[in-house]
Short mmCIF file of C-alpha atoms in Angstrom, two decimals:
data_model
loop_
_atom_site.label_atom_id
_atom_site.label_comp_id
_atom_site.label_asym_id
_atom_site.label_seq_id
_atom_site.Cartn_x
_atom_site.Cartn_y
_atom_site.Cartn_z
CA UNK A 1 131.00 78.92 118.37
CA UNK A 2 129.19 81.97 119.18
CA UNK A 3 127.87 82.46 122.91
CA UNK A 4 124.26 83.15 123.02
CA UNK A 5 123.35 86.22 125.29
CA UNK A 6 121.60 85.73 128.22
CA UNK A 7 118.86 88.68 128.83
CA UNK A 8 117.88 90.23 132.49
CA UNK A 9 115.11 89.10 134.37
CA UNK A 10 114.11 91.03 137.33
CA UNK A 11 117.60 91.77 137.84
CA UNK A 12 119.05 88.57 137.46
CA UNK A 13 120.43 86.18 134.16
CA UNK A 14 118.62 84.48 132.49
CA UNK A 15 117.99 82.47 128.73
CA UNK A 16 115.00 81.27 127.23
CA UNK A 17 114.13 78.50 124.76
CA UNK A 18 114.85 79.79 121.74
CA UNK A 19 117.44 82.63 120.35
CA UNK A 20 117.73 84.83 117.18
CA UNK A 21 120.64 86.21 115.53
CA UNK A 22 122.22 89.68 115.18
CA UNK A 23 124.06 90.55 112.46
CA UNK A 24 125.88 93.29 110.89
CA UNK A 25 124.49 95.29 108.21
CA UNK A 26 127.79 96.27 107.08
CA UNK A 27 129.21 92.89 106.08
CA UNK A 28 126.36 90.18 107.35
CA UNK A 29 128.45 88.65 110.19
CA UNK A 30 127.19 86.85 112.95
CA UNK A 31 127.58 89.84 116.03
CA UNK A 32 125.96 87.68 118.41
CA UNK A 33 123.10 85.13 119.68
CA UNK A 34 119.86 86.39 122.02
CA UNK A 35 117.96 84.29 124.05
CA UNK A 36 114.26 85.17 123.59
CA UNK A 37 112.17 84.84 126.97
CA UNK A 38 109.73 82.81 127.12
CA UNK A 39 105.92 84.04 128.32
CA UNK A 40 106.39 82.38 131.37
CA UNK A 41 109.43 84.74 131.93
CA UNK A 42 107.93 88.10 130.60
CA UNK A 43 105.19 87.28 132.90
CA UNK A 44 107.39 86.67 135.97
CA UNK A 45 109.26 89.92 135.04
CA UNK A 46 105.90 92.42 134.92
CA UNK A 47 104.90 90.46 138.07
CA UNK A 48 108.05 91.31 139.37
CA UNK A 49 107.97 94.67 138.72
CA UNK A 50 104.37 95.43 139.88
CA UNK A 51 105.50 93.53 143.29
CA UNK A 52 108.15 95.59 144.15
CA UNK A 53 107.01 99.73 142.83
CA UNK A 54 106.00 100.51 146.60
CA UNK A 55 109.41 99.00 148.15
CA UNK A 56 111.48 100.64 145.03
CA UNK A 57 109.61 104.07 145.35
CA UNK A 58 110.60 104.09 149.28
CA UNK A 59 114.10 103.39 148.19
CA UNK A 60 116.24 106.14 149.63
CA UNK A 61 117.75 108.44 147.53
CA UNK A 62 121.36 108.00 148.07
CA UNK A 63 120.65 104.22 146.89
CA UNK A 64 118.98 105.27 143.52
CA UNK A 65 121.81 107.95 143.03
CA UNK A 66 124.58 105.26 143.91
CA UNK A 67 123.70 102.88 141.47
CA UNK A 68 122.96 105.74 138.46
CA UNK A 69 126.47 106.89 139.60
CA UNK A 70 128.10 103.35 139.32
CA UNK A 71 126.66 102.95 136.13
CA UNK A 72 127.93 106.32 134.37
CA UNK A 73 131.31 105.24 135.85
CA UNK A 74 131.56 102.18 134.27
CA UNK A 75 129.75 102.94 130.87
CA UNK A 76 132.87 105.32 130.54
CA UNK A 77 135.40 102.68 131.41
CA UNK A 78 134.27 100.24 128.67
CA UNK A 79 133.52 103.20 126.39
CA UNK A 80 135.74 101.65 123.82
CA UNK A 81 134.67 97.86 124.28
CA UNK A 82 130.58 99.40 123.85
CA UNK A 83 131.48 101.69 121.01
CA UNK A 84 132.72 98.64 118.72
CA UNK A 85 129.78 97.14 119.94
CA UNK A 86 127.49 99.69 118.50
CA UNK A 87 129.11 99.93 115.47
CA UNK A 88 128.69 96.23 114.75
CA UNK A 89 125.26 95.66 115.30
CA UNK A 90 124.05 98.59 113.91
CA UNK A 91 126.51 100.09 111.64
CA UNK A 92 127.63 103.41 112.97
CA UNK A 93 130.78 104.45 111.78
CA UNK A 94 132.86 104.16 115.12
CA UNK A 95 133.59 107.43 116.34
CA UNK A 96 129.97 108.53 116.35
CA UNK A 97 128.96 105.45 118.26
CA UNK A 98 132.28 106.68 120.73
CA UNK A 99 129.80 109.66 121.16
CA UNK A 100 126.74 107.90 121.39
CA UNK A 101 128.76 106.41 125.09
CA UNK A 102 129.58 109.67 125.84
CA UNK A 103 126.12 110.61 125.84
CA UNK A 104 124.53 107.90 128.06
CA UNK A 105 127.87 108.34 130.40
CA UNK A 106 126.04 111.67 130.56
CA UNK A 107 122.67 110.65 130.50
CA UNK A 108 123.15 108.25 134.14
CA UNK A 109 125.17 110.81 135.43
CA UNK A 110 122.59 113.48 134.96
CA UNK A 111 119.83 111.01 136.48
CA UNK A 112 121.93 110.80 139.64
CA UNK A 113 121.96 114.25 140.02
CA UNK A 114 118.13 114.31 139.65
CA UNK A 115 117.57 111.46 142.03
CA UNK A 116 119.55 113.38 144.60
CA UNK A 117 117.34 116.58 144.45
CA UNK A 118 113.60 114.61 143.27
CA UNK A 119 110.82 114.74 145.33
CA UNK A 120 111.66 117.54 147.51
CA UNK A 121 108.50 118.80 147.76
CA UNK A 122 106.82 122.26 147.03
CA UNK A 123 105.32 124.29 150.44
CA UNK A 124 102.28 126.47 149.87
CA UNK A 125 100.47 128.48 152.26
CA UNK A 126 96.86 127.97 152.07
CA UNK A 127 95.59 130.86 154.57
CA UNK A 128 95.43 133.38 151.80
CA UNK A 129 91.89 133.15 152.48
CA UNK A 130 89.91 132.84 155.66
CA UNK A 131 89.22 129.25 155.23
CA UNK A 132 92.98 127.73 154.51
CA UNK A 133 93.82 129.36 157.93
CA UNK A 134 96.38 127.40 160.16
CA UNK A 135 96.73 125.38 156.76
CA UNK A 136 99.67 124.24 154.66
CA UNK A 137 100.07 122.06 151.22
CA UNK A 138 102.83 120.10 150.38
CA UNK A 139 103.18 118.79 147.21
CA UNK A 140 105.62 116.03 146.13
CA UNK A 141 105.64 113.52 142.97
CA UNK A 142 105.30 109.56 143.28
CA UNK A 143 105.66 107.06 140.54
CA UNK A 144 102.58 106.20 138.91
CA UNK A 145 103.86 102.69 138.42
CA UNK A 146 106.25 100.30 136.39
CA UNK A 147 106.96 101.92 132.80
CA UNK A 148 107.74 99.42 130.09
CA UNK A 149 109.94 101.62 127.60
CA UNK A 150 110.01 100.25 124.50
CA UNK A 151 113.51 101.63 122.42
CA UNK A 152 114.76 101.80 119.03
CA UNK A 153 117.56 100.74 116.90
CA UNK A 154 119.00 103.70 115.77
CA UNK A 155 120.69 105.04 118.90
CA UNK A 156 120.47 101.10 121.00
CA UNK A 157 122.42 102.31 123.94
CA UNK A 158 121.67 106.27 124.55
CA UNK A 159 117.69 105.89 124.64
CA UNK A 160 117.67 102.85 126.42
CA UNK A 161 119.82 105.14 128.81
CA UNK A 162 116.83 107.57 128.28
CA UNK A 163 114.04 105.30 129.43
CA UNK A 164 116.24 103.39 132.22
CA UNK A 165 118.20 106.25 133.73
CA UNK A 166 114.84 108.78 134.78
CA UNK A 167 112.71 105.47 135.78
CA UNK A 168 115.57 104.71 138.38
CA UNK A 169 115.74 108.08 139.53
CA UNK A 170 112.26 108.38 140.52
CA UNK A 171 112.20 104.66 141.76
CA UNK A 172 109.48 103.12 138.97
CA UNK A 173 110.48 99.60 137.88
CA UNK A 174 111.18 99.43 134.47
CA UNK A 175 110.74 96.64 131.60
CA UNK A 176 112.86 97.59 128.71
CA UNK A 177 112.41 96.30 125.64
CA UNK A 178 115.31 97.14 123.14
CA UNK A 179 115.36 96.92 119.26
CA UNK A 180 115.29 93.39 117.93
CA UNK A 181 117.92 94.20 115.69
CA UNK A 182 120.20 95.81 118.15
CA UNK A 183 119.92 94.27 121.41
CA UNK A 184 123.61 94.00 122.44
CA UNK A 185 123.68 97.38 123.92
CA UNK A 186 120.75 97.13 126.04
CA UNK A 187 121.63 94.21 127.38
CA UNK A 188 125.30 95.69 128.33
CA UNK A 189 123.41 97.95 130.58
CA UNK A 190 121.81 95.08 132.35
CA UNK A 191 125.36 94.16 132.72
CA UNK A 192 126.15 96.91 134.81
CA UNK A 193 122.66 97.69 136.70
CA UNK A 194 123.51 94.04 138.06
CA UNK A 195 126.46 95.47 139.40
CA UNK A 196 123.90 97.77 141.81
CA UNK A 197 122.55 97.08 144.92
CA UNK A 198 118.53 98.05 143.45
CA UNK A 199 115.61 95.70 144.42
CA UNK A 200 114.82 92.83 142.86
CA UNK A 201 112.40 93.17 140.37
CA UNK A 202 112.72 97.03 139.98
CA UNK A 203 114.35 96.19 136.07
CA UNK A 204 113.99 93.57 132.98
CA UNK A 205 116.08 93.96 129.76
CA UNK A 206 113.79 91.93 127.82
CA UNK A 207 114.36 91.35 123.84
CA UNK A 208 111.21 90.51 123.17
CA UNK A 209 110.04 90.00 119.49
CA UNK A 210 107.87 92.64 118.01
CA UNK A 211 104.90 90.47 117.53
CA UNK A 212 105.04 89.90 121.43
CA UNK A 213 104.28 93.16 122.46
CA UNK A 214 100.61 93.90 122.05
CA UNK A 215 99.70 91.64 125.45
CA UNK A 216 102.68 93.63 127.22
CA UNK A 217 101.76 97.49 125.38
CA UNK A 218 98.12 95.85 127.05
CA UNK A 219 99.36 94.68 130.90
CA UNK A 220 97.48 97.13 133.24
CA UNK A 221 100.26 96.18 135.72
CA UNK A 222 102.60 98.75 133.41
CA UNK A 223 100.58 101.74 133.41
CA UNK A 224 103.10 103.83 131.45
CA UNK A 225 104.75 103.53 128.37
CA UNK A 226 107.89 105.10 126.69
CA UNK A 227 107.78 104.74 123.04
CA UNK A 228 110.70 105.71 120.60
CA UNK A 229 110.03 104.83 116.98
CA UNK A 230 107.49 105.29 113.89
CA UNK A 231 104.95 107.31 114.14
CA UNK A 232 102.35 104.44 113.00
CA UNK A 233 103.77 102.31 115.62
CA UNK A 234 103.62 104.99 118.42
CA UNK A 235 100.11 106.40 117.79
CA UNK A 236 98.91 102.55 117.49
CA UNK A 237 99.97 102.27 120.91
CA UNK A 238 98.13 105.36 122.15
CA UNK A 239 94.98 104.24 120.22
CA UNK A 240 95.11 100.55 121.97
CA UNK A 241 95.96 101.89 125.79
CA UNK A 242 93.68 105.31 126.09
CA UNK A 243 93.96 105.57 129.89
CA UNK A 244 97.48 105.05 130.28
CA UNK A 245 100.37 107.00 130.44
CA UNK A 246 102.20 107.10 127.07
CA UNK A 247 104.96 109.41 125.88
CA UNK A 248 105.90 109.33 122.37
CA UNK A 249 109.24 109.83 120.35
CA UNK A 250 108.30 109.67 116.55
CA UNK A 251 109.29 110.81 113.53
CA UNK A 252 110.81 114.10 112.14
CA UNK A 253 111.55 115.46 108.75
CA UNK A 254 113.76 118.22 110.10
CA UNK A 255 114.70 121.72 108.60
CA UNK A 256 118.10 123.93 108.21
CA UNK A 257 116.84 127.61 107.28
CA UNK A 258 119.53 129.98 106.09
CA UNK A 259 118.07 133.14 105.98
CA UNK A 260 119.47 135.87 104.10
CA UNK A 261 121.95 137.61 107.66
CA UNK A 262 123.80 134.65 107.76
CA UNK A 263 125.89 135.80 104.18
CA UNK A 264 129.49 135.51 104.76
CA UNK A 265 131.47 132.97 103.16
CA UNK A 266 132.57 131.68 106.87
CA UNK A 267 128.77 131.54 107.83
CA UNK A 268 128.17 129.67 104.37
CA UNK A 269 131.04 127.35 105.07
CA UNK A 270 129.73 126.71 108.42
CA UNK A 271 126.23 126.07 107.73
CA UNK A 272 127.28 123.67 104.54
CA UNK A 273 129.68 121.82 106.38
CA UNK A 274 127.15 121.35 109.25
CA UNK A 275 124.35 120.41 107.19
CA UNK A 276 126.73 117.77 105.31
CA UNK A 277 127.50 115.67 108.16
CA UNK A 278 124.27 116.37 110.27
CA UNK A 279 122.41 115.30 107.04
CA UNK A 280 124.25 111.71 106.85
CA UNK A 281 125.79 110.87 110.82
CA UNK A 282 124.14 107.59 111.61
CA UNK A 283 123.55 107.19 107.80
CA UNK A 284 120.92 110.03 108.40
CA UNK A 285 118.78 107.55 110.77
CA UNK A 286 118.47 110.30 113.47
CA UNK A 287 114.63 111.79 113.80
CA UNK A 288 116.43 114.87 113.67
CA UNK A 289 119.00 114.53 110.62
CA UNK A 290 118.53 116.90 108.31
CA UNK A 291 116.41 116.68 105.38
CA UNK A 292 115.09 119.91 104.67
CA UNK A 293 117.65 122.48 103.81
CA UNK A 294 115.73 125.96 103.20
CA UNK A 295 117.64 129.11 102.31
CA UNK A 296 116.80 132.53 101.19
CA UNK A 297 117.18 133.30 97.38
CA UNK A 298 120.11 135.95 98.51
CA UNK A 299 122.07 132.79 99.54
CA UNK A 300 120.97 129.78 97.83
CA UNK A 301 122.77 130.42 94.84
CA UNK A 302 126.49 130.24 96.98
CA UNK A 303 125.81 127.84 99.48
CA UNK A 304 124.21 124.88 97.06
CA UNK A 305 127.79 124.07 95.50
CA UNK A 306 128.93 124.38 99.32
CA UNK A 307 126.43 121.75 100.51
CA UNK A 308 127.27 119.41 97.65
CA UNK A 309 130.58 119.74 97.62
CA UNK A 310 130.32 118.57 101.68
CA UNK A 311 128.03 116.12 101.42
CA UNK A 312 130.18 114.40 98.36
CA UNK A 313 133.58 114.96 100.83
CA UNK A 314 131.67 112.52 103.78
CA UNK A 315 133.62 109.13 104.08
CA UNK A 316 131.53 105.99 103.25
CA UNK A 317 132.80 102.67 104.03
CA UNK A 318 133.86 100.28 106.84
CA UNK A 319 131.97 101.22 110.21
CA UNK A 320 134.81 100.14 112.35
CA UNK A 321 137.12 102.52 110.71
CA UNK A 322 137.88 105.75 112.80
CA UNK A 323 137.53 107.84 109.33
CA UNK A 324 134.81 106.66 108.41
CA UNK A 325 131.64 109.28 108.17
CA UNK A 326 128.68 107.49 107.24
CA UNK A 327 128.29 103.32 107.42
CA UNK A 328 125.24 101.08 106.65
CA UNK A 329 121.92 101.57 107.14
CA UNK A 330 120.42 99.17 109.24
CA UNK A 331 119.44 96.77 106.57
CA UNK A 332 119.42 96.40 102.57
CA UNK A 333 115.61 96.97 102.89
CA UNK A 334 115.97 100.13 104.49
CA UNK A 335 117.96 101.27 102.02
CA UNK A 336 116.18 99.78 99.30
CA UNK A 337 113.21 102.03 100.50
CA UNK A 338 115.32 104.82 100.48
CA UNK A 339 116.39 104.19 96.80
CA UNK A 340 112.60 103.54 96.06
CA UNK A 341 112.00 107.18 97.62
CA UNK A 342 115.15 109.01 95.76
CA UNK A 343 114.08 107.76 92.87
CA UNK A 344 110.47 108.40 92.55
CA UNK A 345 111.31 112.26 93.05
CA UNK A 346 113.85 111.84 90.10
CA UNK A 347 111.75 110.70 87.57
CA UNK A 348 109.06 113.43 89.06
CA UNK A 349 111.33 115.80 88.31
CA UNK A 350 113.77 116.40 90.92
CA UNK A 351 117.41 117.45 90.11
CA UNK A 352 119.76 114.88 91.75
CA UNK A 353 123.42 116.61 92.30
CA UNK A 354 125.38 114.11 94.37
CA UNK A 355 125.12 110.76 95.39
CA UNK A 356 121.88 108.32 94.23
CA UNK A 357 123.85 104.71 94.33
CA UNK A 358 122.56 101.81 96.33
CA UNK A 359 125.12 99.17 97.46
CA UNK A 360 123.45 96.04 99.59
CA UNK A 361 122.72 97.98 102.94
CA UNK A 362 124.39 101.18 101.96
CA UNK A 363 123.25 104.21 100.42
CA UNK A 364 125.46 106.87 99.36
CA UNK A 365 125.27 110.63 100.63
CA UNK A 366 122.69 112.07 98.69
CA UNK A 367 121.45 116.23 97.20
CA UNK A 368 117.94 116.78 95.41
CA UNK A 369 116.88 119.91 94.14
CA UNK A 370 113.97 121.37 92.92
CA UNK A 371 111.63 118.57 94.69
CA UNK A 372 108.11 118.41 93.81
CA UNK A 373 106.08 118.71 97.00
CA UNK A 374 103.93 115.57 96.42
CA UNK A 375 106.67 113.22 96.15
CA UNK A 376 107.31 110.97 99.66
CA UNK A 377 110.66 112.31 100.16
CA UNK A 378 108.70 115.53 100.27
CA UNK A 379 106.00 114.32 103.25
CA UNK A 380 108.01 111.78 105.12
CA UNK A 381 110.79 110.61 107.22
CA UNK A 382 113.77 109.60 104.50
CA UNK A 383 115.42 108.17 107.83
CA UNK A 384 118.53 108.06 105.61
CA UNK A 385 121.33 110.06 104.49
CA UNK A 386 119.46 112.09 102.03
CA UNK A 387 118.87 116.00 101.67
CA UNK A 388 116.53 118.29 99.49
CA UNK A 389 117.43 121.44 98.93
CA UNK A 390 114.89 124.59 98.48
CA UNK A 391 114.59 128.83 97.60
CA UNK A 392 112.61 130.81 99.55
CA UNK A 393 112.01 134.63 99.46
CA UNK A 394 112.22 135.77 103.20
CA UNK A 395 111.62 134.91 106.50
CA UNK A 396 107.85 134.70 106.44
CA UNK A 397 108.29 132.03 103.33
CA UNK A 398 110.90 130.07 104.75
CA UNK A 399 109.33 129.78 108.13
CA UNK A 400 105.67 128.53 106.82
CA UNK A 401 107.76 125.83 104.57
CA UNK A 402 108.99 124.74 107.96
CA UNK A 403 105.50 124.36 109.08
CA UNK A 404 104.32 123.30 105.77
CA UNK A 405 105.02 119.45 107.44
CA UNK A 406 102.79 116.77 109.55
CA UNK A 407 105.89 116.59 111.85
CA UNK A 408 107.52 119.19 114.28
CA UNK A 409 110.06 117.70 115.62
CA UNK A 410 113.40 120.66 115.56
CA UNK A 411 114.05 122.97 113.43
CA UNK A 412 117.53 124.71 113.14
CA UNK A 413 117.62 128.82 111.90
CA UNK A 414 121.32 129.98 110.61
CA UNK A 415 121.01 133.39 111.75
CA UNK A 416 122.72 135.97 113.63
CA UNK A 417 119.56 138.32 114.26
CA UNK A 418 118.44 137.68 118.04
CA UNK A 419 114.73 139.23 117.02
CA UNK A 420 114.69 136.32 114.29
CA UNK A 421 115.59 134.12 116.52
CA UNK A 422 112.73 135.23 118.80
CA UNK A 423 110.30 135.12 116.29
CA UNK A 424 111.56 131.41 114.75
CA UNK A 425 110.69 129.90 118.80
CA UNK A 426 107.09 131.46 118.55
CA UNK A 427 106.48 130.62 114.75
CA UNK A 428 107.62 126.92 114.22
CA UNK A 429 105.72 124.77 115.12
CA UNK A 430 108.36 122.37 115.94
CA UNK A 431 109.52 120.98 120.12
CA UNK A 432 112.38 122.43 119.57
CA UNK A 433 114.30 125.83 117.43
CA UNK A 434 117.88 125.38 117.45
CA UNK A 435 119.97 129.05 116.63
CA UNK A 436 123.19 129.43 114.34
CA UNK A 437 123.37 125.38 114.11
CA UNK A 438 121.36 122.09 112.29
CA UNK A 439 118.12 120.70 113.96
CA UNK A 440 120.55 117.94 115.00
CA UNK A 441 122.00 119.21 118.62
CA UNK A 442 120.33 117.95 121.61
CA UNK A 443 121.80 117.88 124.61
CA UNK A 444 120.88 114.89 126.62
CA UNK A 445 119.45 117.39 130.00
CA UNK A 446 117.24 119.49 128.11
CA UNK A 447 112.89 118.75 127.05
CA UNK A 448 113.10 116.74 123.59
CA UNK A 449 110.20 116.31 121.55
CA UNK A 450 108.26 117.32 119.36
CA UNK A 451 104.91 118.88 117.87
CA UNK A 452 102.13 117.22 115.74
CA UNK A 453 102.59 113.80 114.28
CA UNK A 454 106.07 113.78 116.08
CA UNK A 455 105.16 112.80 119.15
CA UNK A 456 103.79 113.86 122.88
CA UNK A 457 105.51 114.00 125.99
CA UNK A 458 109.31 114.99 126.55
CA UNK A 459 112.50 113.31 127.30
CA UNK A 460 115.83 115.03 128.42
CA UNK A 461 116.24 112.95 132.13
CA UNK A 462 114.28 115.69 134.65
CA UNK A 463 111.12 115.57 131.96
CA UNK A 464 111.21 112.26 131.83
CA UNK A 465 110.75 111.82 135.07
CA UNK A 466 107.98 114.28 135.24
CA UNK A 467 105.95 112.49 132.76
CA UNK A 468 107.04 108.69 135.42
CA UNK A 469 105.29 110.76 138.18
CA UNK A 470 102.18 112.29 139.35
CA UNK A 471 101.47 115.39 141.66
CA UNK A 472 100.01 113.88 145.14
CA UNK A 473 99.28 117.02 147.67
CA UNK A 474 99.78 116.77 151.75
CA UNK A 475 97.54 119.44 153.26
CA UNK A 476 98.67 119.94 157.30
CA UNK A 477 96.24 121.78 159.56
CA UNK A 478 96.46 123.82 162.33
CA UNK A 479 99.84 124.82 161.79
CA UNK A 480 101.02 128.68 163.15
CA UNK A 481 102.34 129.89 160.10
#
């Protein structure tokens, strides 16, 4: 018999009428049971939540810190118990979901840090003209309220740590609401926030169905939102909840330029071998996988055989297998869609060099060349381990097929010219330009997000917790300065 998971309701235990399965995409096997909560209880959680913001936003420092502390500490101790976790309901190959720990180890450390130096305030002297005389302005932040984050499946414990770990540092209750499909991992962090000593009421873990969440994306009581996810999801939450506070993590198509400097076999090595596996970790479901590879005519020629020679040397297989490179996707639909996509730029003309096999949820590591630019793969979000390949002549070219996209999420320029690098951050239109290396690095401390249809707002812990807060001024008068 397989124990059904309880979920967290304003801090505490607790199970619902009903529960749903999670399996995993890899071989269909029951991972677990999730109780669903009931209205009743998703209303006593945002009621919770709105109750306590004042007391939780008062909370001293040291308290907020403690408990981000406590949980970075233990995420690391069970890093190996949470990592097989991961890999089962979701299918990542092992070792990256050992990574995906490391990074929310990182992420709650990082927040305690933050909560340590937040809200220190920001003196200004007003008497730099005759009327601010005597008078000073002190500006700190303050929560502007409970923020229901609202997570996806692709990374199910790292951005849940992203929505959790900033809302705790500034003191904003928090509803999280993790992927249906991979709830385990969110729930594990209610696990260890229970461990804390935070208010009542200042968190829910909350695996509420999908077709629940228009009344809670609605509840004035949550005034901000933290979306990760599809673009036609996110922006339909914007469109339905104008006056609240919404930042959005969407979609990406992202793009490796080689440019013509970056000409040595080492650098081609380098940049094929880091295109392969940044093209197909997570089975390429990562907004910021690569699946634009753009390189100067000097180079193309040499580093194509590279790239398909490293994409064709990934692993496939058994996600619970330390070697293995690339698993499942989430689901045999998603990777029937993929298929779908694949081959509707074949017969349009595109040359396929490696890969192009479906099998149930898996979808092999996959090269297209010569892609017409009308075809989906071309426009959209593959969301799966599948690369096109395209010539260029020059900078200017290669930078406007960058732009030549409705997303902007990172780019990454192989390069070793510091005045191209200059001029990539001011041309692309992307959040992010990443030097010598894939659009794929983020580290979890610095702004991430993107331009145009991929989303508003920033994450990375301290700009998170800008976009929790608002500005509040405290003018003092009659002060000797």
């Amino acid at each position: 018999m397989t124990s059904t998971h309880a979920f967290w309701l304003a801090g505490r235990q607790a199970t619902g009428e009903t529960a749903f399965d999670v399996t995993s995409p890899w071989d269909g096997r029951l991972v677990g049971q999730v109780s669903v909560p009931t209205d009743a209880q998703v209303e006593e959680a945002v009621a919770a939540a709105h109750a306590v913001r004042d007391e939780f936003a008062a909370t001293p420092a040291h308290v907020r810190a403690a408990a981000l502390d406590h949980v970075s500490k233990r995420l690391a101790e069970r890093t190996e118990e949470i990592a097989q976790l991961i890999s089962a309901e979701n299918g990542k190959p092992v070792k990256w979901a050992r990574g995906e720990v490391g990074r929310a180890v990182s992420v709650f450390r990082f927040a305690a840090e933050e909560a340590r130096r937040f809200n220190g305030g920001e003196a200004q002297r007003l008497d730099t003209d005759a009327g601010g005389q005597g008078r000073l302005a002190l500006t700190r932040r303050f929560p502007k309220g409970a923020v229901l984050g609202i997570a996806p499946f692709n990374f199910p414990l790292n951005l849940c740590a992203h929505k959790i770990a900033p809302a705790i540092a500034v003191g904003a209750p928090i509803i999280l609401k993790p992927a249906p499909a991979t709830p385990l991992s969110g729930l594990i962090l209610g696990e260890l926030l229970a461990e804390t000593d935070l208010p009542a009421g200042s968190w829910s873990v909350l695996p509420v169905p999908n077709d629940k969440m228009p009344a809670l994306v609605q509840d004035e009581r949550l005034p901000v939102i933290s979306f990760t996810g599809s673009d036609k999801v996110g922006y339909a939450i914007m469109d339905s909840v104008p006056r609240k506070h919404c930042t959005l993590e969407l979609g990406g198509n992202g793009a490796a330029v080689v440019l013509a400097d970056f000409a040595s076999e080492a650098d081609l090595d380098w940049a094929a071998t880091r295109i392969a596996t940044f093209s197909n970790y997570q089975g390429g479901q990562s907004c910021i996988s690569v699946q634009r590879v753009i390189a100067d005519a000097t180079v193309y020629d040499r580093l194509l055989p590279k790239v398909v020679a490293a994409v064709e040397a990934q692993v496939t297989g058994d996600p619970s297998d330390s070697a293995t490179d690339v698993g499942p996707l989430v689901s045999e639909d998603a990777a029937k869609r993929v298929e779908s996509w694949v081959d509707e730029a074949v017969q349009a003309g595109a040359k396929l060099l490696a890969g192009g096999k479906r099998e149930g949820a898996s979808y092999a590591p996959t090269v297209l060349a010569d892609v017409p630019a009308d075809t989906t793969i071309a426009c959209e979000e593959v969301f799966g381990p599948v690369l096109t390949v395209t010539r260029v002549d020059g900078e200017a070219e290669a930078f406007a097929a960058v732009n030549d996209s409705k997303y902007g999420l990172q780019a990454g320029v192989f390069t070793h010219d510091v005045q191209t690098a200059f001029r990539a951050h001011r041309a692309l239109e992307v959040g992010g330009v990443i030097i010598g290396d894939v659009p794929s690095y983020r580290a979890d401390q610095m702004p991430y997000g993107g331009a145009k249809q991929s989303g508003v707002g920033r994450e990375g812990v301290r700009y998170a917790m800008d976009d929790y807060t608002y500005e509040r001024v405290l003018v003092l008068t009659g002060l000797a300065l």
